[in-house]
Short mmCIF file of C-alpha atoms in Angstrom, two decimals:
data_model
loop_
_atom_site.label_atom_id
_atom_site.label_comp_id
_atom_site.label_asym_id
_atom_site.label_seq_id
_atom_site.Cartn_x
_atom_site.Cartn_y
_atom_site.Cartn_z
CA MET S 173 17.06 -52.58 -75.30
CA THR S 174 14.51 -50.07 -76.83
CA VAL S 175 15.47 -47.78 -79.69
CA LEU S 176 13.19 -44.98 -80.93
CA VAL S 177 13.90 -43.99 -84.66
CA VAL S 178 12.93 -40.29 -85.45
CA GLU S 179 13.00 -40.09 -89.40
CA ASP S 180 10.46 -38.47 -91.68
CA GLU S 181 11.73 -40.29 -94.67
CA ARG S 182 9.41 -43.45 -94.20
CA ALA S 183 11.55 -46.06 -96.21
CA LEU S 184 14.65 -45.16 -94.52
CA ALA S 185 12.98 -45.44 -90.91
CA GLU S 186 11.63 -48.89 -91.75
CA SER S 187 14.80 -50.06 -93.20
CA LEU S 188 16.65 -49.02 -90.17
CA ALA S 189 13.99 -50.40 -87.96
CA ARG S 190 14.18 -53.99 -89.69
CA LEU S 191 17.82 -54.04 -89.36
CA LEU S 192 17.82 -53.16 -85.63
CA GLN S 193 14.92 -55.62 -84.93
CA SER S 194 17.18 -58.32 -86.71
CA GLU S 195 19.84 -57.55 -83.99
CA GLY S 196 17.44 -58.15 -81.26
CA PHE S 197 16.53 -54.43 -80.39
CA GLN S 198 12.90 -53.42 -79.64
CA VAL S 199 12.20 -50.53 -82.17
CA SER S 200 9.61 -47.81 -82.43
CA ILE S 201 9.39 -45.17 -85.07
CA ALA S 202 8.27 -41.44 -85.17
CA HIS S 203 8.15 -39.21 -88.21
CA GLY S 204 8.29 -35.78 -86.44
CA ILE S 205 9.07 -33.97 -83.36
CA ASN S 206 5.48 -34.04 -81.89
CA GLU S 207 5.18 -37.67 -82.42
CA MET S 208 8.64 -38.27 -80.97
CA TYR S 209 7.58 -36.64 -77.69
CA LYS S 210 4.35 -38.84 -77.75
CA LYS S 211 6.52 -42.08 -78.23
CA LEU S 212 9.15 -41.02 -75.44
CA GLY S 213 6.10 -41.35 -72.91
CA GLU S 214 4.72 -44.35 -74.54
CA VAL S 215 7.90 -46.71 -75.01
CA SER S 216 10.55 -45.34 -72.77
CA PRO S 217 13.45 -45.92 -75.13
CA ASN S 218 17.22 -46.46 -74.15
CA LEU S 219 18.28 -44.66 -77.34
CA ILE S 220 16.76 -42.14 -79.86
CA VAL S 221 18.29 -42.12 -83.43
CA LEU S 222 17.48 -38.66 -84.50
CA ASP S 223 17.09 -37.02 -87.82
CA LEU S 224 17.54 -33.27 -87.49
CA MET S 225 15.30 -31.84 -90.15
CA LEU S 226 11.81 -32.89 -89.60
CA PRO S 227 8.48 -31.63 -90.98
CA ASP S 228 7.68 -29.71 -87.78
CA GLY S 229 10.94 -28.29 -86.91
CA ASN S 230 14.76 -28.68 -86.23
CA ALA S 231 15.25 -31.35 -83.73
CA LEU S 232 18.64 -29.95 -83.04
CA ASN S 233 16.67 -27.55 -80.79
CA GLU S 234 15.33 -30.37 -79.00
CA ILE S 235 18.29 -32.16 -77.83
CA GLN S 236 18.99 -29.96 -74.61
CA ASP S 237 15.09 -30.51 -73.80
CA ILE S 238 15.37 -34.32 -74.17
CA LYS S 239 18.67 -34.53 -72.12
CA SER S 240 17.14 -32.32 -69.49
CA ASN S 241 14.10 -34.41 -69.13
CA PHE S 242 15.27 -37.87 -70.11
CA PRO S 243 19.04 -37.71 -68.90
CA GLU S 244 19.32 -41.43 -69.24
CA ILE S 245 18.47 -41.85 -72.99
CA GLY S 246 21.15 -41.72 -75.53
CA ILE S 247 20.98 -39.82 -78.73
CA ILE S 248 22.46 -40.50 -82.25
CA ILE S 249 21.93 -37.91 -84.64
CA ILE S 250 21.46 -38.93 -88.33
CA SER S 251 21.46 -35.79 -90.65
CA ALA S 252 22.27 -34.47 -94.10
CA LYS S 253 23.66 -31.38 -92.10
CA ASN S 254 27.03 -33.08 -91.81
CA THR S 255 29.88 -30.51 -91.70
CA ASP S 256 32.28 -30.61 -88.87
CA LEU S 257 30.61 -27.61 -87.32
CA ASP S 258 27.22 -29.30 -87.42
CA LYS S 259 28.82 -32.48 -85.86
CA ILE S 260 30.46 -30.42 -83.08
CA LEU S 261 27.42 -28.57 -82.28
CA GLY S 262 25.29 -31.68 -82.05
CA ILE S 263 27.80 -33.41 -79.84
CA GLU S 264 28.08 -30.21 -77.53
CA LEU S 265 24.39 -30.01 -77.15
CA GLY S 266 24.28 -33.68 -75.70
CA ALA S 267 24.30 -36.01 -78.68
CA ASP S 268 26.17 -39.20 -78.20
CA ASP S 269 27.07 -39.66 -81.77
CA TYR S 270 26.60 -38.30 -85.30
CA VAL S 271 26.19 -40.01 -88.56
CA GLY S 272 26.07 -37.86 -91.56
CA LYS S 273 23.75 -38.64 -94.63
CA PRO S 274 23.99 -40.43 -97.00
CA PHE S 275 25.11 -43.41 -95.09
CA ASN S 276 24.68 -47.23 -95.19
CA PRO S 277 22.03 -48.23 -92.66
CA ARG S 278 24.32 -50.92 -91.41
CA GLU S 279 26.72 -48.20 -90.28
CA VAL S 280 24.00 -46.83 -87.99
CA VAL S 281 23.18 -50.07 -86.58
CA ALA S 282 26.91 -50.66 -85.79
CA ARG S 283 27.03 -47.17 -84.07
CA VAL S 284 23.73 -48.28 -82.01
CA LYS S 285 25.49 -51.48 -80.97
CA ALA S 286 28.70 -49.64 -80.12
CA PHE S 287 26.60 -46.99 -78.01
CA PHE S 288 25.10 -50.06 -75.92
CA ARG S 289 28.38 -51.86 -75.58
CA ARG S 290 30.00 -48.58 -74.57
CA THR S 291 27.17 -47.38 -71.89
CA ARG S 292 25.80 -50.72 -70.91
CA GLY S 293 28.23 -53.37 -71.19
CA LEU S 294 26.37 -55.01 -73.94
CA LYS S 295 28.48 -57.71 -75.89
CA GLU S 296 28.37 -57.71 -79.60
CA VAL S 297 26.31 -60.66 -80.89
CA ILE S 298 25.48 -61.87 -84.33
CA LYS S 299 22.01 -63.55 -84.23
CA TYR S 300 20.14 -65.33 -86.77
CA GLY S 301 17.18 -67.36 -85.57
CA LYS S 302 18.44 -69.67 -82.73
CA LEU S 303 21.90 -69.21 -83.83
CA GLU S 304 24.04 -66.65 -81.91
CA ILE S 305 27.75 -65.70 -82.45
CA TYR S 306 29.61 -63.66 -79.90
CA PRO S 307 32.90 -62.34 -81.66
CA ASP S 308 34.66 -61.05 -78.81
CA ASP S 309 34.35 -64.42 -76.84
CA TYR S 310 34.68 -66.79 -79.62
CA VAL S 311 31.35 -68.42 -78.37
CA VAL S 312 28.50 -69.91 -80.35
CA THR S 313 25.27 -71.16 -79.24
CA TYR S 314 22.25 -72.69 -80.87
CA ASP S 315 19.03 -72.62 -78.94
CA GLY S 316 20.86 -71.45 -75.90
CA GLU S 317 23.30 -74.55 -76.13
CA PRO S 318 27.01 -73.92 -76.77
CA ILE S 319 28.53 -75.34 -79.82
CA GLU S 320 32.26 -76.23 -79.57
CA LEU S 321 34.21 -74.77 -82.62
CA THR S 322 38.15 -74.69 -83.23
CA THR S 323 39.44 -71.19 -83.62
CA ARG S 324 39.69 -71.62 -87.36
CA GLU S 325 36.27 -72.76 -87.62
CA PHE S 326 34.95 -69.81 -85.41
CA GLU S 327 36.74 -67.16 -87.47
CA ILE S 328 35.42 -68.53 -90.84
CA LEU S 329 31.95 -68.54 -89.38
CA LYS S 330 32.29 -65.03 -88.03
CA LEU S 331 33.63 -63.87 -91.41
CA LEU S 332 30.64 -65.25 -93.40
CA ALA S 333 27.83 -64.34 -90.89
CA GLN S 334 28.99 -60.75 -90.52
CA ARG S 335 28.78 -60.31 -94.33
CA PRO S 336 25.85 -62.70 -95.13
CA ASP S 337 25.09 -61.13 -98.54
CA ARG S 338 28.61 -61.68 -99.85
CA VAL S 339 30.06 -64.70 -101.57
CA PHE S 340 33.61 -65.33 -100.43
CA SER S 341 35.98 -67.51 -102.60
CA ARG S 342 38.15 -69.95 -100.93
CA GLU S 343 41.24 -67.53 -102.05
CA GLN S 344 39.41 -64.67 -100.26
CA ILE S 345 38.78 -66.69 -97.08
CA LEU S 346 42.61 -67.68 -97.07
CA GLU S 347 43.71 -63.87 -97.58
CA GLU S 348 41.47 -62.86 -94.68
CA LEU S 349 42.18 -65.54 -92.15
CA TRP S 350 45.60 -67.17 -93.15
CA THR S 351 47.60 -64.05 -93.41
CA ASP S 352 50.56 -65.29 -91.65
CA GLU S 353 50.74 -68.65 -92.95
CA PHE S 354 52.39 -69.76 -96.30
CA GLU S 355 51.68 -72.46 -98.90
CA VAL S 356 48.05 -73.17 -97.39
CA TYR S 357 46.05 -74.81 -100.01
CA ASP S 358 42.60 -73.64 -100.77
CA ARG S 359 41.22 -76.92 -100.08
CA VAL S 360 41.85 -76.48 -96.41
CA VAL S 361 38.83 -74.12 -96.37
CA ASP S 362 36.46 -77.02 -97.81
CA VAL S 363 37.57 -79.21 -94.69
CA HIS S 364 36.66 -76.48 -92.17
CA ILE S 365 33.38 -75.77 -93.99
CA ASN S 366 32.52 -79.31 -93.96
CA SER S 367 33.26 -79.59 -90.04
CA LEU S 368 31.05 -76.45 -89.53
CA ARG S 369 28.29 -77.89 -91.29
CA LYS S 370 28.27 -81.16 -89.16
CA LYS S 371 28.36 -79.09 -86.11
CA LEU S 372 25.79 -76.41 -86.79
CA GLY S 373 23.56 -78.04 -89.54
CA LYS S 374 24.22 -78.08 -93.46
CA ASN S 375 21.98 -75.17 -94.18
CA TRP S 376 23.82 -72.26 -92.56
CA ILE S 377 26.64 -72.20 -95.06
CA ILE S 378 25.68 -72.24 -98.84
CA THR S 379 27.98 -73.52 -101.55
CA VAL S 380 27.88 -71.03 -104.67
CA ARG S 381 29.01 -73.32 -107.53
CA GLY S 382 32.16 -72.27 -109.20
CA VAL S 383 32.33 -69.18 -106.76
CA GLY S 384 32.70 -70.09 -103.15
CA TYR S 385 30.66 -69.84 -99.89
CA LYS S 386 28.05 -67.71 -98.72
CA PHE S 387 26.28 -67.45 -95.11
CA SER S 388 22.36 -68.18 -95.08
CA LYS S 389 20.46 -66.00 -92.64
CA LYS S 390 17.50 -68.59 -93.14
CA GLY S 391 19.60 -71.44 -91.76
CA ASP S 392 16.93 -72.25 -89.12
CA LYS S 393 14.04 -72.13 -91.68
CA ASP S 394 15.68 -74.21 -94.17
CA SER S 395 16.56 -76.82 -91.45
CA GLU S 396 12.62 -77.19 -90.94
CA ASN S 397 12.04 -78.12 -94.48
#
């Protein structure tokens, strides 16, 4: 799937592009309306992530034209113009979603993934290197080969992998995943983590001494060293 990011703030555009690429999308960037139309002919995107206030005009005026000439292309607006009226107008003109600024770039990535799930039947996948995690199906593969995990092992892996920059204490993991069970000792988390390391390789889950556990995005790279 190809996404065209149309955003004149270069740092934001590049940040969105990196995150989308990390999720497996092909990404192209345009910084204005004229460049957007040029890229539409060059890369044939499936979705446009579109800022409205661009140096060469208000892209809101272009949405109907895009939808008329490229009806198969989706549009997600990202804009500082984020009143209810702005959002309603954007959707009525043909946009598929609307995200107001300021936003966390990961929210936009989540909206992009939701768009493709909704319109293309694309399943959500968490991917780092050769490791792929399919949250809806409770499936994990490495280099295309399935890895058999217990339900609890899968839930711990998913929890950590969805928020790789966060360190989870044993208590936090228990609170997230053992909500309906009583008198579960925190050391049970260690048992599941050790089992996960045996099945995945020891470098995907890092122990932060005195705090808890953290998922490593570089598990593949670390495994090669």
